[in-house]
Amino acid sequence: KCILQTRLQAGQGYGNTLNCVLTVYRNESVAGFFKGMSFPLASIAVYSSVVFGVFSNTQRLLSQLRHGDPARAPALADVALASMVAGFVSVGIGSPVDLVKIRLQMQTQPYIKANIKLQPTVPGFPVYRGPIHCFRTVLKKEGIAGMYRGAGAMLLRDVPGYCLYFIPYTFFCGWITPDGCISPNPSSIWLAGGVAGAISWGTATPMDVVKSRLQADGVYLNKYKGTLDCILQSYQNEGLKVIWWCN
């Protein structure tokens, strides 16, 4: 996720995407747009291969258990169950990586709240020197639970999100593939992936906003008590528009 999306979802005072772009560039130069990305870039290959591998192997296992043939086309229920398993695994792997990225992206974002005493940590000044320092600091001060802050919201994002990605993807691949062909051609895969991605991300955005806010919370102070409290506070302060930030 880019820094613009994180700042719009969890930051304050930007108003719109263009203003966010200009503010980040003015205050942090071009390097500001790539803040917090080294850790995700270093782990994305492992993350993606594990999640898609879990999905594929779960499908094959379910086909083996149901029909005695792992190569048999999976039923809709099998695709849904495999998607849910992949969603759970993605949270286990991705939550700490996401937290480090968002903490690094948000650590120079001024936090507007009256009467807070945060010496020597002052909003607007870096708290973490880099991803490893961020990981060690969070682990030391907040423990394992701190590394998985926002995991509940991430589960509510990823489990339905993967279902709403893999089910449409499987359906569209089968629908677009010409009769007599064993597998879809590349253009069919790209089209099916694009449509499935749009459906999945459109429905996942509300909980992605909540996850970002929970994970950013704690850089300078803790504002939210949990997922439900974050949803209620966000709705009370900003209304329904908050759930579609940077959709």
CSV table of C-alpha atoms in Angstrom, one decimal:
chain,number,residue,atom,x,y,z
A,1,LYS,CA,0.0,0.0,0.0
A,2,CYS,CA,1.4,3.4,-1.0
A,3,ILE,CA,2.1,6.1,1.6
A,4,LEU,CA,-0.7,8.3,0.1
A,5,GLN,CA,-3.3,5.7,0.9
A,6,THR,CA,-2.0,5.3,4.4
A,7,ARG,CA,-1.9,9.0,5.1
A,8,LEU,CA,-5.4,9.6,3.7
A,9,GLN,CA,-6.8,6.7,5.7
A,10,ALA,CA,-5.0,7.3,9.0
A,11,GLY,CA,-3.6,10.8,8.8
A,12,GLN,CA,-5.2,14.2,9.3
A,13,GLY,CA,-5.5,17.4,7.5
A,14,TYR,CA,-5.0,16.3,3.9
A,15,GLY,CA,-8.5,16.6,2.5
A,16,ASN,CA,-7.9,14.9,-0.9
A,17,THR,CA,-5.3,13.0,-2.8
A,18,LEU,CA,-3.7,16.0,-4.6
A,19,ASN,CA,-3.2,17.9,-1.4
A,20,CYS,CA,-1.7,14.8,0.1
A,21,VAL,CA,0.7,14.4,-2.8
A,22,LEU,CA,1.8,18.0,-2.6
A,23,THR,CA,2.2,18.0,1.2
A,24,VAL,CA,4.3,14.8,1.2
A,25,TYR,CA,6.5,16.1,-1.5
A,26,ARG,CA,6.9,19.5,0.1
A,27,ASN,CA,7.7,18.2,3.5
A,28,GLU,CA,9.5,14.9,2.7
A,29,SER,CA,10.6,15.2,-1.0
A,30,VAL,CA,10.4,12.3,-3.4
A,31,ALA,CA,11.9,9.9,-0.8
A,32,GLY,CA,8.8,10.4,1.3
A,33,PHE,CA,6.6,8.5,-1.2
A,34,PHE,CA,8.7,5.4,-0.7
A,35,LYS,CA,8.8,5.5,3.1
A,36,GLY,CA,8.2,2.2,4.8
A,37,MET,CA,8.4,0.2,1.6
A,38,SER,CA,11.7,-1.7,2.1
A,39,PHE,CA,10.2,-4.3,4.5
A,40,PRO,CA,7.2,-5.1,2.3
A,41,LEU,CA,9.3,-5.3,-0.8
A,42,ALA,CA,11.7,-7.7,0.8
A,43,SER,CA,8.9,-10.0,2.0
A,44,ILE,CA,6.3,-9.7,-0.8
A,45,ALA,CA,7.6,-12.7,-2.8
A,46,VAL,CA,7.4,-15.0,0.3
A,47,TYR,CA,4.1,-13.6,1.3
A,48,SER,CA,2.4,-14.0,-2.1
A,49,SER,CA,3.9,-17.5,-2.7
A,50,VAL,CA,2.7,-18.8,0.7
A,51,VAL,CA,-0.8,-17.3,0.4
A,52,PHE,CA,-1.4,-18.6,-3.1
A,53,GLY,CA,0.3,-21.9,-2.3
A,54,VAL,CA,-2.0,-22.4,0.7
A,55,PHE,CA,-5.0,-21.6,-1.5
A,56,SER,CA,-4.0,-24.0,-4.3
A,57,ASN,CA,-3.0,-26.8,-1.9
A,58,THR,CA,-6.1,-26.5,0.2
A,59,GLN,CA,-8.2,-26.7,-3.0
A,60,ARG,CA,-6.4,-29.9,-4.0
A,61,LEU,CA,-6.7,-31.4,-0.5
A,62,LEU,CA,-10.5,-30.7,-0.5
A,63,SER,CA,-10.9,-32.3,-4.0
A,64,GLN,CA,-8.9,-35.3,-2.8
A,65,LEU,CA,-11.1,-35.7,0.3
A,66,ARG,CA,-14.4,-35.2,-1.5
A,67,HIS,CA,-13.8,-36.9,-4.8
A,68,GLY,CA,-10.5,-38.9,-4.4
A,69,ASP,CA,-8.9,-36.8,-7.2
A,70,PRO,CA,-6.9,-33.7,-6.3
A,71,ALA,CA,-6.9,-32.6,-10.0
A,72,ARG,CA,-10.7,-32.4,-10.2
A,73,ALA,CA,-12.2,-29.0,-10.6
A,74,PRO,CA,-13.2,-27.7,-7.1
A,75,ALA,CA,-16.8,-27.0,-6.1
A,76,LEU,CA,-17.8,-23.4,-5.1
A,77,ALA,CA,-17.8,-24.4,-1.4
A,78,ASP,CA,-14.2,-25.7,-1.8
A,79,VAL,CA,-13.0,-22.5,-3.4
A,80,ALA,CA,-14.7,-20.5,-0.6
A,81,LEU,CA,-13.1,-22.6,2.2
A,82,ALA,CA,-9.7,-22.5,0.5
A,83,SER,CA,-10.0,-18.7,0.2
A,84,MET,CA,-10.8,-18.4,3.9
A,85,VAL,CA,-7.8,-20.5,4.9
A,86,ALA,CA,-5.6,-18.3,2.7
A,87,GLY,CA,-7.1,-15.2,4.4
A,88,PHE,CA,-6.2,-16.5,7.8
A,89,VAL,CA,-2.7,-17.4,6.7
A,90,SER,CA,-2.2,-13.9,5.1
A,91,VAL,CA,-3.0,-12.2,8.4
A,92,GLY,CA,-0.5,-14.4,10.3
A,93,ILE,CA,2.3,-13.5,7.9
A,94,GLY,CA,1.3,-10.0,6.7
A,95,SER,CA,0.1,-8.3,9.9
A,96,PRO,CA,3.6,-7.6,11.4
A,97,VAL,CA,4.9,-6.5,8.0
A,98,ASP,CA,2.0,-4.1,7.5
A,99,LEU,CA,2.3,-2.7,11.0
A,100,VAL,CA,6.0,-1.9,10.5
A,101,LYS,CA,5.3,-0.3,7.1
A,102,ILE,CA,2.4,1.9,8.4
A,103,ARG,CA,4.3,2.9,11.6
A,104,LEU,CA,7.2,4.1,9.4
A,105,GLN,CA,4.8,5.9,7.0
A,106,MET,CA,2.9,7.6,9.8
A,107,GLN,CA,5.7,8.5,12.2
A,108,THR,CA,6.2,12.0,10.9
A,109,GLN,CA,2.5,12.7,10.5
A,110,PRO,CA,1.4,15.4,13.0
A,111,TYR,CA,-1.2,14.1,15.4
A,112,ILE,CA,-3.7,16.8,16.2
A,113,LYS,CA,-5.0,16.5,19.8
A,114,ALA,CA,-5.0,18.9,22.7
A,115,ASN,CA,-3.1,18.5,25.9
A,116,ILE,CA,-0.9,15.5,25.2
A,117,LYS,CA,2.5,15.2,26.8
A,118,LEU,CA,4.8,13.0,24.7
A,119,GLN,CA,8.3,13.9,25.6
A,120,PRO,CA,10.8,13.0,24.3
A,121,THR,CA,8.7,11.6,21.5
A,122,VAL,CA,7.1,14.5,19.7
A,123,PRO,CA,4.6,14.2,16.8
A,124,GLY,CA,6.2,15.2,13.6
A,125,PHE,CA,9.6,13.8,14.5
A,126,PRO,CA,10.8,10.3,13.6
A,127,VAL,CA,10.3,7.6,16.3
A,128,TYR,CA,11.9,4.7,14.3
A,129,ARG,CA,15.2,4.7,12.5
A,130,GLY,CA,14.2,2.0,10.0
A,131,PRO,CA,12.2,-1.2,9.6
A,132,ILE,CA,14.4,-3.3,11.9
A,133,HIS,CA,14.5,-0.7,14.6
A,134,CYS,CA,10.7,-0.3,14.3
A,135,PHE,CA,10.2,-4.1,14.6
A,136,ARG,CA,12.5,-4.4,17.6
A,137,THR,CA,10.9,-1.3,19.3
A,138,VAL,CA,7.4,-2.5,18.9
A,139,LEU,CA,8.2,-6.0,20.0
A,140,LYS,CA,10.1,-4.7,23.1
A,141,LYS,CA,7.4,-2.1,24.2
A,142,GLU,CA,4.2,-3.8,23.1
A,143,GLY,CA,5.1,-7.5,22.8
A,144,ILE,CA,3.7,-10.0,20.3
A,145,ALA,CA,0.3,-8.5,20.7
A,146,GLY,CA,1.7,-5.1,19.6
A,147,MET,CA,3.0,-6.7,16.4
A,148,TYR,CA,-0.5,-8.0,15.6
A,149,ARG,CA,-2.3,-4.8,16.5
A,150,GLY,CA,-5.1,-4.4,14.0
A,151,ALA,CA,-5.1,-8.1,13.2
A,152,GLY,CA,-8.8,-8.4,13.9
A,153,ALA,CA,-9.6,-5.7,11.3
A,154,MET,CA,-7.2,-7.4,8.9
A,155,LEU,CA,-9.0,-10.7,9.4
A,156,LEU,CA,-12.3,-9.0,8.6
A,157,ARG,CA,-10.6,-7.5,5.5
A,158,ASP,CA,-8.7,-10.5,4.2
A,159,VAL,CA,-11.0,-13.5,4.8
A,160,PRO,CA,-14.0,-12.0,3.0
A,161,GLY,CA,-11.6,-10.2,0.6
A,162,TYR,CA,-9.9,-13.4,-0.6
A,163,CYS,CA,-13.3,-15.1,-0.9
A,164,LEU,CA,-14.5,-12.2,-3.1
A,165,TYR,CA,-11.3,-12.5,-5.1
A,166,PHE,CA,-10.8,-16.2,-5.7
A,167,ILE,CA,-14.5,-17.0,-6.3
A,168,PRO,CA,-15.1,-14.4,-9.0
A,169,TYR,CA,-11.6,-15.2,-10.5
A,170,THR,CA,-12.5,-18.9,-10.7
A,171,PHE,CA,-15.9,-18.2,-12.1
A,172,PHE,CA,-14.7,-15.7,-14.8
A,173,CYS,CA,-11.8,-17.9,-15.8
A,174,GLY,CA,-14.3,-20.8,-16.4
A,175,TRP,CA,-16.8,-18.5,-18.1
A,176,ILE,CA,-14.3,-16.9,-20.5
A,177,THR,CA,-12.4,-20.1,-21.4
A,178,PRO,CA,-13.6,-21.4,-24.8
A,179,ASP,CA,-15.2,-24.9,-24.8
A,180,GLY,CA,-12.6,-27.6,-25.4
A,181,CYS,CA,-9.7,-25.8,-23.8
A,182,ILE,CA,-8.1,-27.3,-20.8
A,183,SER,CA,-6.9,-24.0,-19.3
A,184,PRO,CA,-7.7,-20.3,-19.9
A,185,ASN,CA,-5.5,-18.2,-22.1
A,186,PRO,CA,-3.3,-15.4,-20.7
A,187,SER,CA,-5.8,-12.6,-21.8
A,188,SER,CA,-8.6,-14.4,-20.0
A,189,ILE,CA,-6.5,-14.7,-16.8
A,190,TRP,CA,-5.6,-11.0,-16.9
A,191,LEU,CA,-9.3,-10.0,-17.4
A,192,ALA,CA,-10.5,-12.4,-14.7
A,193,GLY,CA,-7.9,-11.2,-12.3
A,194,GLY,CA,-8.7,-7.5,-13.0
A,195,VAL,CA,-12.4,-8.0,-12.4
A,196,ALA,CA,-11.9,-10.1,-9.3
A,197,GLY,CA,-9.4,-7.6,-7.9
A,198,ALA,CA,-11.8,-4.7,-8.4
A,199,ILE,CA,-14.6,-6.6,-6.6
A,200,SER,CA,-12.4,-7.7,-3.8
A,201,TRP,CA,-10.8,-4.4,-3.1
A,202,GLY,CA,-14.0,-2.4,-3.3
A,203,THR,CA,-15.5,-4.5,-0.5
A,204,ALA,CA,-12.3,-4.7,1.5
A,205,THR,CA,-11.6,-0.9,1.7
A,206,PRO,CA,-13.8,-0.2,4.8
A,207,MET,CA,-11.9,-2.6,7.0
A,208,ASP,CA,-8.6,-1.6,5.4
A,209,VAL,CA,-9.2,1.9,6.7
A,210,VAL,CA,-9.9,0.6,10.2
A,211,LYS,CA,-6.8,-1.7,10.0
A,212,SER,CA,-4.6,1.3,9.0
A,213,ARG,CA,-5.8,3.4,11.8
A,214,LEU,CA,-5.3,0.8,14.4
A,215,GLN,CA,-1.8,0.0,13.2
A,216,ALA,CA,-0.8,3.7,13.0
A,217,ASP,CA,-2.3,4.2,16.5
A,218,GLY,CA,0.6,3.8,19.0
A,219,VAL,CA,3.3,5.8,17.2
A,220,TYR,CA,2.7,8.7,19.6
A,221,LEU,CA,-0.3,7.6,21.7
A,222,ASN,CA,-3.1,5.0,21.8
A,223,LYS,CA,-6.4,6.5,20.7
A,224,TYR,CA,-8.4,3.4,19.9
A,225,LYS,CA,-9.3,0.5,22.3
A,226,GLY,CA,-9.9,-2.0,19.5
A,227,THR,CA,-11.6,-2.6,16.2
A,228,LEU,CA,-15.1,-1.8,17.3
A,229,ASP,CA,-14.0,1.4,19.1
A,230,CYS,CA,-12.1,2.5,16.0
A,231,ILE,CA,-15.1,2.0,13.8
A,232,LEU,CA,-17.4,3.9,16.2
A,233,GLN,CA,-15.0,6.8,16.7
A,234,SER,CA,-14.3,7.1,12.9
A,235,TYR,CA,-18.0,7.1,12.1
A,236,GLN,CA,-18.9,9.6,14.8
A,237,ASN,CA,-16.1,12.0,13.7
A,238,GLU,CA,-16.3,11.6,9.9
A,239,GLY,CA,-19.5,9.9,9.0
A,240,LEU,CA,-19.9,7.2,6.4
A,241,LYS,CA,-17.4,8.8,4.0
A,242,VAL,CA,-14.5,7.5,6.1
A,243,ILE,CA,-15.0,3.9,5.0
A,244,TRP,CA,-14.2,4.8,1.4
A,245,TRP,CA,-10.9,6.7,2.0
A,246,CYS,CA,-8.6,6.1,-1.0
A,247,ASN,CA,-10.9,3.4,-2.4
